[in-house]
Short mmCIF file of C-alpha atoms and ligand atoms in Angstrom, two decimals:
data_model
loop_
_atom_site.label_atom_id
_atom_site.label_comp_id
_atom_site.label_asym_id
_atom_site.label_seq_id
_atom_site.Cartn_x
_atom_site.Cartn_y
_atom_site.Cartn_z
CA MET A 26 -45.60 -9.84 -23.60
CA HIS A 27 -47.10 -8.82 -26.94
CA VAL A 28 -49.41 -11.75 -27.74
CA ARG A 29 -52.36 -10.32 -29.66
CA ASN A 30 -55.40 -11.98 -31.08
CA GLY A 31 -55.95 -10.81 -34.63
CA ALA A 32 -53.61 -8.56 -36.54
CA SER A 33 -53.84 -4.83 -36.22
CA PRO A 34 -53.02 -2.78 -39.31
CA VAL A 35 -49.28 -2.61 -39.28
CA SER A 36 -47.41 0.42 -40.51
CA GLU A 37 -44.05 -0.82 -39.28
CA ARG A 38 -42.05 -2.98 -41.64
CA TYR A 39 -40.56 -5.95 -39.82
CA ASP A 40 -37.16 -7.44 -40.53
CA VAL A 41 -38.72 -10.92 -40.41
CA ALA A 42 -42.28 -12.27 -40.55
CA ILE A 43 -42.57 -15.85 -39.32
CA ILE A 44 -45.52 -17.81 -40.69
CA GLY A 45 -46.49 -20.43 -38.10
CA GLY A 46 -46.01 -20.27 -34.32
CA GLY A 47 -45.42 -24.01 -33.84
CA PRO A 48 -42.25 -25.28 -32.12
CA SER A 49 -39.94 -24.45 -35.07
CA GLY A 50 -41.34 -20.99 -35.84
CA SER A 51 -41.53 -19.73 -32.27
CA TYR A 52 -38.04 -21.01 -31.44
CA ALA A 53 -36.68 -19.15 -34.50
CA ALA A 54 -38.66 -16.03 -33.53
CA ALA A 55 -37.17 -15.94 -30.02
CA LEU A 56 -33.63 -16.28 -31.38
CA LEU A 57 -34.13 -13.58 -34.03
CA ALA A 58 -35.80 -11.14 -31.64
CA SER A 59 -33.04 -11.71 -29.05
CA GLY A 60 -30.55 -10.87 -31.78
CA GLY A 61 -32.10 -7.40 -32.12
CA HIS A 62 -34.27 -7.94 -35.22
CA SER A 63 -37.86 -6.76 -35.45
CA VAL A 64 -39.97 -9.91 -35.73
CA VAL A 65 -43.64 -10.76 -36.13
CA VAL A 66 -45.09 -14.27 -35.70
CA VAL A 67 -48.42 -15.07 -37.32
CA GLU A 68 -50.11 -18.19 -35.92
CA LYS A 69 -53.41 -19.53 -37.18
CA LYS A 70 -54.48 -21.24 -33.96
CA GLN A 71 -56.32 -19.04 -31.50
CA ASP A 72 -55.46 -21.22 -28.52
CA THR A 73 -52.01 -22.78 -28.62
CA GLY A 74 -52.85 -24.81 -25.51
CA ILE A 75 -55.04 -27.38 -27.26
CA ILE A 76 -53.63 -30.92 -27.29
CA PRO A 77 -51.32 -31.15 -30.32
CA CYS A 78 -51.33 -34.23 -32.54
CA CYS A 79 -47.86 -35.26 -31.35
CA THR A 80 -46.47 -37.76 -28.82
CA GLY A 81 -43.87 -35.29 -27.57
CA VAL A 82 -40.95 -37.70 -27.20
CA VAL A 83 -37.52 -36.15 -27.79
CA GLY A 84 -33.91 -37.01 -27.07
CA THR A 85 -32.12 -35.22 -24.26
CA ALA A 86 -30.23 -33.17 -26.88
CA TYR A 87 -33.47 -31.31 -27.75
CA ALA A 88 -33.92 -30.18 -24.16
CA GLU A 89 -30.32 -28.94 -24.10
CA LEU A 90 -30.55 -27.17 -27.45
CA VAL A 91 -33.80 -25.37 -26.73
CA GLY A 92 -33.10 -24.92 -23.01
CA LEU A 93 -36.35 -26.48 -21.80
CA GLU A 94 -37.69 -25.54 -18.38
CA PRO A 95 -38.03 -28.59 -16.07
CA ASP A 96 -41.83 -28.35 -15.87
CA VAL A 97 -42.14 -28.95 -19.64
CA ILE A 98 -40.53 -32.38 -19.13
CA ILE A 99 -43.04 -34.94 -17.81
CA SER A 100 -40.69 -37.92 -17.55
CA SER A 101 -37.59 -39.57 -18.94
CA ALA A 102 -37.29 -43.04 -20.44
CA MET A 103 -34.43 -45.54 -20.26
CA SER A 104 -36.13 -48.52 -21.89
CA ALA A 105 -38.67 -49.57 -24.49
CA THR A 106 -40.12 -52.90 -25.56
CA PHE A 107 -40.54 -53.80 -29.24
CA VAL A 108 -43.31 -56.26 -30.10
CA SER A 109 -43.13 -58.15 -33.40
CA PRO A 110 -46.13 -58.86 -35.67
CA PHE A 111 -46.36 -62.31 -34.00
CA GLY A 112 -46.00 -61.06 -30.43
CA ARG A 113 -42.29 -61.74 -29.93
CA GLN A 114 -40.81 -59.17 -27.56
CA PHE A 115 -37.47 -57.48 -27.33
CA GLN A 116 -36.50 -54.92 -24.68
CA VAL A 117 -33.99 -52.14 -25.31
CA ALA A 118 -32.53 -50.60 -22.16
CA SER A 119 -29.94 -47.93 -21.63
CA PRO A 120 -28.03 -47.07 -18.44
CA HIS A 121 -28.91 -43.39 -18.97
CA PRO A 122 -32.16 -41.62 -19.89
CA GLN A 123 -32.29 -41.51 -23.70
CA ALA A 124 -35.68 -39.96 -24.25
CA LEU A 125 -37.84 -37.33 -22.58
CA VAL A 126 -41.61 -37.12 -22.70
CA LEU A 127 -42.76 -33.50 -22.94
CA ASP A 128 -45.92 -31.66 -22.00
CA ARG A 129 -46.42 -30.89 -25.67
CA ALA A 130 -49.09 -28.22 -25.27
CA LEU A 131 -47.03 -26.43 -22.61
CA LEU A 132 -43.96 -26.62 -24.88
CA GLU A 133 -45.83 -24.75 -27.61
CA ARG A 134 -47.13 -22.09 -25.21
CA ARG A 135 -43.70 -21.60 -23.62
CA LEU A 136 -41.84 -21.24 -26.91
CA LEU A 137 -44.37 -18.74 -28.17
CA ARG A 138 -44.21 -16.80 -24.91
CA ARG A 139 -40.43 -16.78 -25.10
CA ALA A 140 -40.65 -15.24 -28.58
CA ALA A 141 -42.95 -12.53 -27.22
CA MET A 142 -40.72 -11.91 -24.17
CA ALA A 143 -37.75 -11.50 -26.50
CA GLY A 144 -39.64 -8.72 -28.27
CA ALA A 145 -41.43 -10.42 -31.18
CA ASP A 146 -44.99 -9.33 -31.98
CA VAL A 147 -47.07 -12.50 -31.81
CA HIS A 148 -50.49 -12.62 -33.48
CA THR A 149 -52.55 -15.74 -32.75
CA GLY A 150 -55.82 -16.65 -34.45
CA VAL A 151 -54.60 -15.10 -37.70
CA VAL A 152 -54.21 -17.02 -40.96
CA VAL A 153 -51.81 -15.93 -43.67
CA VAL A 154 -53.68 -16.41 -46.97
CA GLY A 155 -51.39 -14.62 -49.37
CA ILE A 156 -47.72 -13.80 -49.66
CA GLU A 157 -46.75 -11.17 -52.19
CA ARG A 158 -43.34 -9.92 -53.07
CA ASN A 159 -42.69 -6.23 -53.56
CA SER A 160 -39.58 -4.09 -54.00
CA ALA A 161 -39.15 -3.80 -50.20
CA GLY A 162 -39.65 -7.51 -49.40
CA PHE A 163 -42.99 -9.17 -48.67
CA GLU A 164 -46.59 -8.30 -47.93
CA LEU A 165 -48.57 -10.97 -46.04
CA ARG A 166 -52.35 -10.93 -46.45
CA MET A 167 -54.56 -12.15 -43.59
CA ALA A 168 -57.92 -13.89 -43.35
CA GLY A 169 -60.72 -13.97 -40.78
CA ASP A 170 -61.03 -10.99 -38.43
CA SER A 171 -57.94 -9.51 -40.00
CA ARG A 172 -59.26 -9.70 -43.58
CA GLY A 173 -57.91 -6.81 -45.61
CA LYS A 174 -55.03 -6.16 -43.22
CA SER A 175 -51.47 -6.90 -44.08
CA ILE A 176 -48.00 -7.20 -42.63
CA MET A 177 -44.89 -5.95 -44.39
CA SER A 178 -41.48 -7.53 -43.91
CA ARG A 179 -38.04 -7.62 -45.48
CA SER A 180 -37.87 -11.40 -45.18
CA ILE A 181 -40.00 -14.38 -44.17
CA VAL A 182 -39.48 -17.69 -42.39
CA VAL A 183 -42.00 -20.31 -43.50
CA ALA A 184 -42.66 -22.53 -40.47
CA ALA A 185 -46.26 -23.40 -41.27
CA GLY A 186 -45.98 -27.17 -40.85
CA VAL A 187 -46.92 -29.47 -43.74
CA ASN A 188 -48.10 -26.92 -46.30
CA PRO A 189 -47.46 -27.94 -49.91
CA GLY A 190 -49.79 -25.17 -51.17
CA MET A 191 -47.71 -22.45 -49.51
CA THR A 192 -44.30 -23.76 -50.59
CA GLY A 193 -45.72 -24.42 -54.08
CA ARG A 194 -46.93 -20.81 -54.43
CA LEU A 195 -43.48 -19.64 -53.33
CA GLU A 196 -42.09 -21.72 -56.23
CA LEU A 197 -40.20 -24.05 -53.93
CA GLY A 198 -42.26 -27.10 -54.88
CA ALA A 199 -43.66 -29.53 -52.32
CA VAL A 200 -42.32 -32.27 -50.07
CA GLN A 201 -42.62 -35.43 -52.17
CA HIS A 202 -43.13 -38.16 -49.56
CA TYR A 203 -45.57 -38.18 -46.68
CA MET A 204 -46.83 -40.64 -44.14
CA VAL A 205 -49.74 -40.03 -41.78
CA GLY A 206 -49.47 -39.95 -37.99
CA ALA A 207 -52.44 -40.50 -35.67
CA HIS A 208 -52.55 -39.64 -31.99
CA ALA A 209 -54.80 -40.29 -28.96
CA GLU A 210 -54.47 -39.55 -25.24
CA ILE A 211 -55.94 -42.46 -23.30
CA GLU A 212 -56.10 -43.95 -19.83
CA MET A 213 -54.61 -47.42 -19.40
CA ASP A 214 -53.35 -49.77 -16.74
CA GLY A 215 -50.08 -51.65 -16.87
CA VAL A 216 -48.06 -49.52 -19.29
CA SER A 217 -44.84 -48.92 -17.38
CA GLU A 218 -42.50 -48.23 -20.31
CA THR A 219 -42.79 -47.33 -23.99
CA GLU A 220 -44.18 -50.19 -26.09
CA ILE A 221 -43.60 -50.22 -29.85
CA TYR A 222 -45.65 -52.58 -32.02
CA MET A 223 -44.48 -53.54 -35.49
CA LEU A 224 -47.77 -54.08 -37.36
CA GLN A 225 -46.43 -55.30 -40.68
CA GLN A 226 -49.22 -57.87 -40.92
CA GLU A 227 -51.79 -55.06 -41.23
CA ALA A 228 -49.89 -52.78 -43.61
CA ARG A 229 -46.31 -52.60 -44.76
CA GLY A 230 -44.30 -50.00 -42.83
CA LEU A 231 -47.00 -49.59 -40.15
CA PHE A 232 -46.02 -49.29 -36.51
CA ALA A 233 -47.80 -48.19 -33.33
CA TRP A 234 -46.70 -47.04 -29.90
CA LEU A 235 -47.87 -46.55 -26.35
CA VAL A 236 -45.98 -43.97 -24.27
CA PRO A 237 -46.85 -43.70 -20.57
CA THR A 238 -47.02 -40.16 -19.18
CA GLY A 239 -47.84 -41.05 -15.56
CA ASN A 240 -51.05 -41.38 -13.58
CA HIS A 241 -52.41 -44.07 -15.95
CA THR A 242 -52.32 -41.68 -18.91
CA VAL A 243 -50.79 -42.96 -22.13
CA ARG A 244 -50.12 -41.37 -25.53
CA ALA A 245 -50.94 -43.80 -28.29
CA GLY A 246 -49.99 -43.30 -31.91
CA VAL A 247 -49.38 -44.90 -35.27
CA LEU A 248 -47.37 -43.95 -38.32
CA SER A 249 -48.61 -45.39 -41.60
CA HIS A 250 -48.77 -44.68 -45.31
CA ARG A 251 -52.54 -44.11 -45.15
CA ALA A 252 -55.64 -44.23 -42.95
CA ALA A 253 -53.66 -43.70 -39.74
CA ALA A 254 -56.70 -42.87 -37.57
CA GLY A 255 -58.40 -46.13 -38.57
CA PHE A 256 -55.25 -48.15 -37.88
CA LEU A 257 -54.91 -46.50 -34.47
CA ARG A 258 -58.52 -47.39 -33.56
CA ARG A 259 -57.92 -50.98 -34.69
CA PHE A 260 -54.68 -51.13 -32.70
CA LEU A 261 -56.46 -49.91 -29.55
CA ASP A 262 -59.08 -52.60 -30.12
CA ARG A 263 -56.54 -55.47 -30.06
CA ALA A 264 -57.07 -57.72 -27.07
CA ALA A 265 -53.62 -56.99 -25.59
CA VAL A 266 -54.37 -53.26 -25.57
CA ARG A 267 -58.14 -53.19 -25.03
CA SER A 268 -57.87 -55.30 -21.87
CA ARG A 269 -55.77 -52.54 -20.28
CA LEU A 270 -57.91 -49.56 -21.38
CA ARG A 271 -59.65 -47.57 -18.66
CA ASN A 272 -61.83 -45.28 -20.79
CA GLY A 273 -64.07 -46.12 -23.72
CA GLN A 274 -64.43 -42.75 -25.51
CA ILE A 275 -61.23 -42.08 -27.42
CA GLN A 276 -60.53 -38.96 -29.47
CA VAL A 277 -58.17 -39.65 -32.35
CA SER A 278 -56.49 -36.91 -34.40
CA GLN A 279 -54.25 -37.35 -37.42
CA ARG A 280 -52.04 -35.28 -39.67
CA PRO A 281 -49.44 -35.76 -42.41
CA VAL A 282 -45.81 -36.37 -41.51
CA PRO A 283 -43.21 -35.47 -44.16
CA VAL A 284 -40.63 -38.22 -44.64
CA ALA A 285 -38.48 -36.43 -47.23
CA ALA A 286 -37.01 -32.95 -47.36
CA LEU A 287 -38.23 -30.16 -49.62
CA GLY A 288 -36.06 -29.95 -52.78
CA CYS A 289 -35.08 -26.34 -52.02
CA THR A 290 -35.51 -24.59 -48.65
CA TYR A 291 -34.55 -21.00 -49.52
CA ALA A 292 -35.22 -18.30 -52.08
CA ASP A 293 -34.76 -14.53 -52.28
CA GLY A 294 -35.73 -13.20 -48.84
CA LEU A 295 -37.04 -16.45 -47.38
CA ILE A 296 -36.18 -19.74 -45.74
CA VAL A 297 -38.35 -22.76 -44.89
CA ILE A 298 -37.89 -24.69 -41.61
CA GLY A 299 -39.39 -27.59 -39.64
CA ASP A 300 -42.18 -29.80 -40.99
CA ALA A 301 -42.74 -27.30 -43.81
CA ALA A 302 -39.27 -28.25 -45.10
CA GLY A 303 -39.47 -31.96 -44.23
CA HIS A 304 -36.97 -31.62 -41.38
CA VAL A 305 -38.27 -34.83 -39.81
CA LYS A 306 -36.72 -38.22 -39.01
CA PRO A 307 -38.07 -40.60 -41.68
CA THR A 308 -37.73 -43.55 -39.27
CA THR A 309 -40.00 -42.30 -36.46
CA GLY A 310 -41.67 -39.15 -37.80
CA GLY A 311 -40.06 -37.12 -34.98
CA GLY A 312 -39.52 -33.53 -36.09
CA LEU A 313 -39.01 -31.42 -32.98
CA TYR A 314 -35.22 -31.79 -32.80
CA PHE A 315 -34.32 -31.38 -36.46
CA GLY A 316 -36.87 -28.53 -36.71
CA ALA A 317 -35.04 -26.75 -33.89
CA ILE A 318 -31.60 -27.36 -35.44
CA ALA A 319 -32.88 -25.98 -38.75
CA ALA A 320 -34.41 -22.98 -36.95
CA ARG A 321 -31.09 -22.21 -35.25
CA ALA A 322 -29.12 -22.59 -38.52
CA GLY A 323 -31.69 -20.49 -40.39
CA VAL A 324 -31.57 -17.72 -37.79
CA GLU A 325 -27.79 -17.54 -37.97
CA VAL A 326 -27.79 -17.22 -41.77
CA LEU A 327 -30.78 -14.86 -41.97
CA SER A 328 -29.50 -12.63 -39.19
CA ASP A 329 -26.16 -12.26 -40.94
CA ALA A 330 -27.93 -11.55 -44.25
CA LEU A 331 -30.13 -8.85 -42.67
CA LYS A 332 -27.10 -7.16 -41.12
CA ARG A 333 -25.41 -7.08 -44.53
CA ASP A 334 -28.64 -5.83 -46.11
CA ASP A 335 -28.43 -8.73 -48.57
CA VAL A 336 -31.18 -11.34 -48.28
CA SER A 337 -30.64 -12.67 -51.79
CA SER A 338 -31.05 -16.38 -52.44
CA ALA A 339 -27.29 -16.57 -53.06
CA ARG A 340 -26.64 -15.41 -49.50
CA LEU A 341 -29.42 -17.53 -47.95
CA SER A 342 -28.28 -20.68 -49.77
CA ARG A 343 -25.84 -21.19 -46.87
CA PHE A 344 -28.87 -22.16 -44.77
CA GLU A 345 -29.44 -25.29 -46.85
CA ARG A 346 -25.77 -26.24 -46.70
CA GLU A 347 -25.81 -25.77 -42.91
CA TRP A 348 -28.87 -27.90 -42.13
CA LYS A 349 -27.67 -30.59 -44.54
CA ARG A 350 -24.30 -30.63 -42.80
CA GLU A 351 -26.07 -31.05 -39.44
CA PHE A 352 -28.57 -33.78 -40.33
CA GLY A 353 -28.80 -34.29 -44.12
CA SER A 354 -27.05 -37.66 -44.07
CA GLU A 355 -29.26 -38.79 -41.18
CA LEU A 356 -32.35 -38.01 -43.30
CA GLN A 357 -30.94 -39.97 -46.23
CA ARG A 358 -30.01 -43.02 -44.14
CA GLY A 359 -33.34 -42.82 -42.33
CA SER A 360 -35.17 -42.95 -45.68
CA ARG A 361 -33.26 -46.08 -46.63
CA VAL A 362 -34.15 -47.72 -43.28
CA ARG A 363 -37.82 -46.79 -43.73
CA SER A 364 -37.86 -48.13 -47.26
CA LEU A 365 -36.19 -51.42 -46.20
CA TYR A 366 -38.58 -51.85 -43.26
CA GLY A 367 -41.52 -51.17 -45.59
CA ARG A 368 -40.47 -54.06 -47.84
CA LEU A 369 -40.09 -56.69 -45.10
CA SER A 370 -42.75 -59.34 -44.62
CA PRO A 371 -44.27 -59.80 -41.13
CA GLU A 372 -42.32 -63.08 -40.81
CA ARG A 373 -39.04 -61.32 -41.51
CA VAL A 374 -39.79 -58.55 -39.00
CA ASP A 375 -40.67 -61.22 -36.43
CA ALA A 376 -37.45 -63.08 -37.11
CA VAL A 377 -35.32 -59.93 -36.90
CA ILE A 378 -36.87 -59.06 -33.53
CA GLY A 379 -36.28 -62.64 -32.38
CA TRP A 380 -32.66 -62.42 -33.49
CA MET A 381 -32.21 -59.08 -31.69
CA ALA A 382 -33.66 -60.51 -28.48
CA GLU A 383 -30.97 -63.20 -28.50
CA SER A 384 -28.08 -61.09 -29.69
CA ASP A 385 -26.23 -58.52 -27.58
CA LEU A 386 -25.67 -56.27 -30.62
CA VAL A 387 -28.36 -53.71 -29.76
CA ASP A 388 -27.25 -53.51 -26.12
CA ARG A 389 -23.70 -52.88 -27.24
CA MET A 390 -24.79 -50.22 -29.73
CA ILE A 391 -26.98 -48.38 -27.22
CA GLN A 392 -24.37 -48.47 -24.50
CA SER A 393 -21.69 -47.16 -26.81
CA PRO A 394 -20.88 -43.48 -26.09
CA SER A 395 -21.36 -42.69 -29.79
CA PHE A 396 -25.04 -43.80 -29.80
CA SER A 397 -27.53 -40.96 -30.15
CA PHE A 398 -31.33 -41.11 -29.78
CA ASP A 399 -31.64 -38.58 -32.60
CA ARG A 400 -29.07 -40.02 -34.98
CA HIS A 401 -30.05 -43.65 -34.79
CA SER A 402 -30.53 -44.59 -38.46
CA GLY A 403 -27.02 -46.08 -38.83
CA ALA A 404 -27.56 -48.27 -35.75
CA LEU A 405 -31.04 -49.25 -37.00
CA MET A 406 -29.71 -50.19 -40.43
CA THR A 407 -26.92 -52.27 -38.85
CA GLY A 408 -29.43 -53.99 -36.55
CA LEU A 409 -31.84 -54.69 -39.42
CA MET A 410 -29.13 -56.03 -41.75
CA ARG A 411 -27.47 -58.16 -39.09
CA GLY A 412 -30.88 -59.42 -38.00
CA LEU A 413 -31.81 -60.31 -41.59
CA MET A 414 -28.51 -62.13 -42.07
CA GLY A 415 -28.83 -63.85 -38.69
CA GLN A 416 -32.30 -65.22 -39.51
CA LEU A 417 -31.19 -66.51 -42.93
CA VAL A 418 -29.24 -69.24 -41.18
CA ARG A 419 -32.31 -70.32 -39.20
CA PRO A 420 -35.75 -71.39 -40.44
CA HIS A 421 -38.51 -68.99 -39.31
CA SER A 422 -40.94 -70.15 -36.63
CA PRO A 423 -43.28 -67.33 -35.58
CA ALA A 424 -43.58 -66.75 -31.84
CA GLY A 425 -46.93 -68.06 -30.66
CA GLY A 426 -47.69 -69.19 -34.23
CA GLY A 427 -50.01 -66.28 -35.10
CA ALA A 428 -50.52 -62.54 -35.03
CA ALA A 429 -50.77 -61.05 -31.54
C1 FAD B 29 -48.99 -38.56 -34.39
C2 FAD B 29 -47.72 -37.75 -34.36
C3 FAD B 29 -46.80 -37.97 -33.35
C4 FAD B 29 -45.60 -37.25 -33.31
N1 FAD B 29 -44.74 -37.49 -32.30
C5 FAD B 29 -43.56 -36.83 -32.25
C6 FAD B 29 -42.63 -37.08 -31.20
O1 FAD B 29 -42.89 -37.88 -30.31
N2 FAD B 29 -41.45 -36.39 -31.23
C7 FAD B 29 -41.15 -35.47 -32.21
O2 FAD B 29 -40.06 -34.90 -32.20
N3 FAD B 29 -42.03 -35.21 -33.20
C8 FAD B 29 -43.22 -35.87 -33.25
N4 FAD B 29 -44.11 -35.57 -34.24
C9 FAD B 29 -43.77 -34.54 -35.23
C10 FAD B 29 -43.84 -33.13 -34.61
O3 FAD B 29 -45.13 -32.92 -34.05
C11 FAD B 29 -43.57 -32.08 -35.68
O4 FAD B 29 -42.37 -32.42 -36.34
C12 FAD B 29 -43.46 -30.68 -35.09
O5 FAD B 29 -44.68 -30.28 -34.53
C13 FAD B 29 -43.05 -29.71 -36.18
O6 FAD B 29 -43.08 -28.39 -35.71
P1 FAD B 29 -43.25 -27.19 -36.75
O7 FAD B 29 -43.27 -25.96 -35.93
O8 FAD B 29 -42.27 -27.32 -37.85
O9 FAD B 29 -44.69 -27.45 -37.43
P2 FAD B 29 -46.14 -27.48 -36.71
O10 FAD B 29 -46.07 -28.05 -35.34
O11 FAD B 29 -47.05 -28.13 -37.70
O12 FAD B 29 -46.50 -25.95 -36.58
C14 FAD B 29 -46.87 -25.19 -37.69
C15 FAD B 29 -47.76 -24.05 -37.21
O13 FAD B 29 -48.09 -23.20 -38.31
C16 FAD B 29 -49.43 -22.78 -38.18
N5 FAD B 29 -49.90 -22.42 -39.53
C17 FAD B 29 -50.07 -23.26 -40.58
N6 FAD B 29 -50.51 -22.58 -41.65
C18 FAD B 29 -50.62 -21.27 -41.26
C19 FAD B 29 -51.03 -20.08 -41.92
N7 FAD B 29 -51.41 -20.08 -43.21
N8 FAD B 29 -51.06 -18.91 -41.22
C20 FAD B 29 -50.67 -18.89 -39.90
N9 FAD B 29 -50.27 -20.01 -39.23
C21 FAD B 29 -50.23 -21.17 -39.91
C22 FAD B 29 -50.12 -24.00 -37.58
O14 FAD B 29 -51.32 -23.65 -36.92
C23 FAD B 29 -49.07 -24.55 -36.63
O15 FAD B 29 -49.22 -24.07 -35.31
C24 FAD B 29 -45.32 -36.28 -34.32
C25 FAD B 29 -46.24 -36.04 -35.34
C26 FAD B 29 -47.43 -36.77 -35.37
C27 FAD B 29 -48.43 -36.52 -36.47
#
């Protein structure tokens, strides 16, 4: 395995340099290297084992696509309970496991190791600070211990996570809409299934979650338009949560979550994948699955372009058509759901959850063979609209009469 810390001066010119060894970049690297291309991955983190700011919940389709080893999967989930701003509850249950909870740090290490085993050169602890074009392709400039050293490549894959500066300098613009996700690993009692809290009374569009990972450990998170870490601390301080906490010291991390795609995800010699391109579900902020689909589509197009010795933007434009065909409409519908949810008052959200608890619509949708954990925005929109219409015929009476 060729994992190196720091970049050595490189005389070889790679077919592809991948900037970012997160889940999207390392998955792409393994596929490209397996296809016979010379590949280098440059990853800024020294230790890819540190706890990532991510809950690590994916649909079963992600495990199939990426071919996850069983030890990366901590557990599977068949149900979740939604809690309205006024404490009304609604349980969603499926006869089959819909979601998997992953050992997120192990996932990152495994994907990076796979890239190295497939033949990619992997440099960790190295930051790309400059990308210059030349007649032969690109020259990447490094910082830190590798200052002054560079890597040459015919093409690049930008997989550097949310990075408007980098895509801006490459003249691709920046993702226009972000939310912020906050994450904490905590110890709690009495969390036996995923709990999702709609916190519209604190901020429009805000929601929080608790995901059990076994042995009293729980991943807590929030997605909000701002100040996510503060909202997460406040959420963990609510009586219904605090009373179940086992530990007092809680480390909270936060980072931006793109909720719209980059306007253009290719140019001469390069493609952009994963969070860097906004390949993320706008409803939940989940990006592992769409990032992997984009990586696979990008690899197919780039590999073909390299074999033809034509990495022009005209040839690479097929990448954007491919990922849009796979999940472009899901991103658009998801944005509409997010925008509608963001406009609802806490009373409306409470009433919709109350309506869903009484109706069998959600059960029928989830049990239908066409339902997909990853392509849920159509079902969510139907549920929201039907719920809003259902509550119009009834006056609203908040459960418990006040915020939970
Ligand atoms: C609180 C929270 C919870 C989440 N929960 C889920 C979930 O349950 N399920 C899900 O599917 N998604 C979830 N996500 C989103 C998911 O984590 C991301 O979509 C996913 O990590 C994207 O992978 P990526 O490889 O595209 O980007 P990243 O994971 O951001 O990886 C990018 C990599 O590039 C490196 N890098 C950046 N700049 C440079 C540089 N200049 N030089 C070298 N390296 C560089 C970074 O160090 C990083 O390792 C969550 C996000 C948040 C914030």
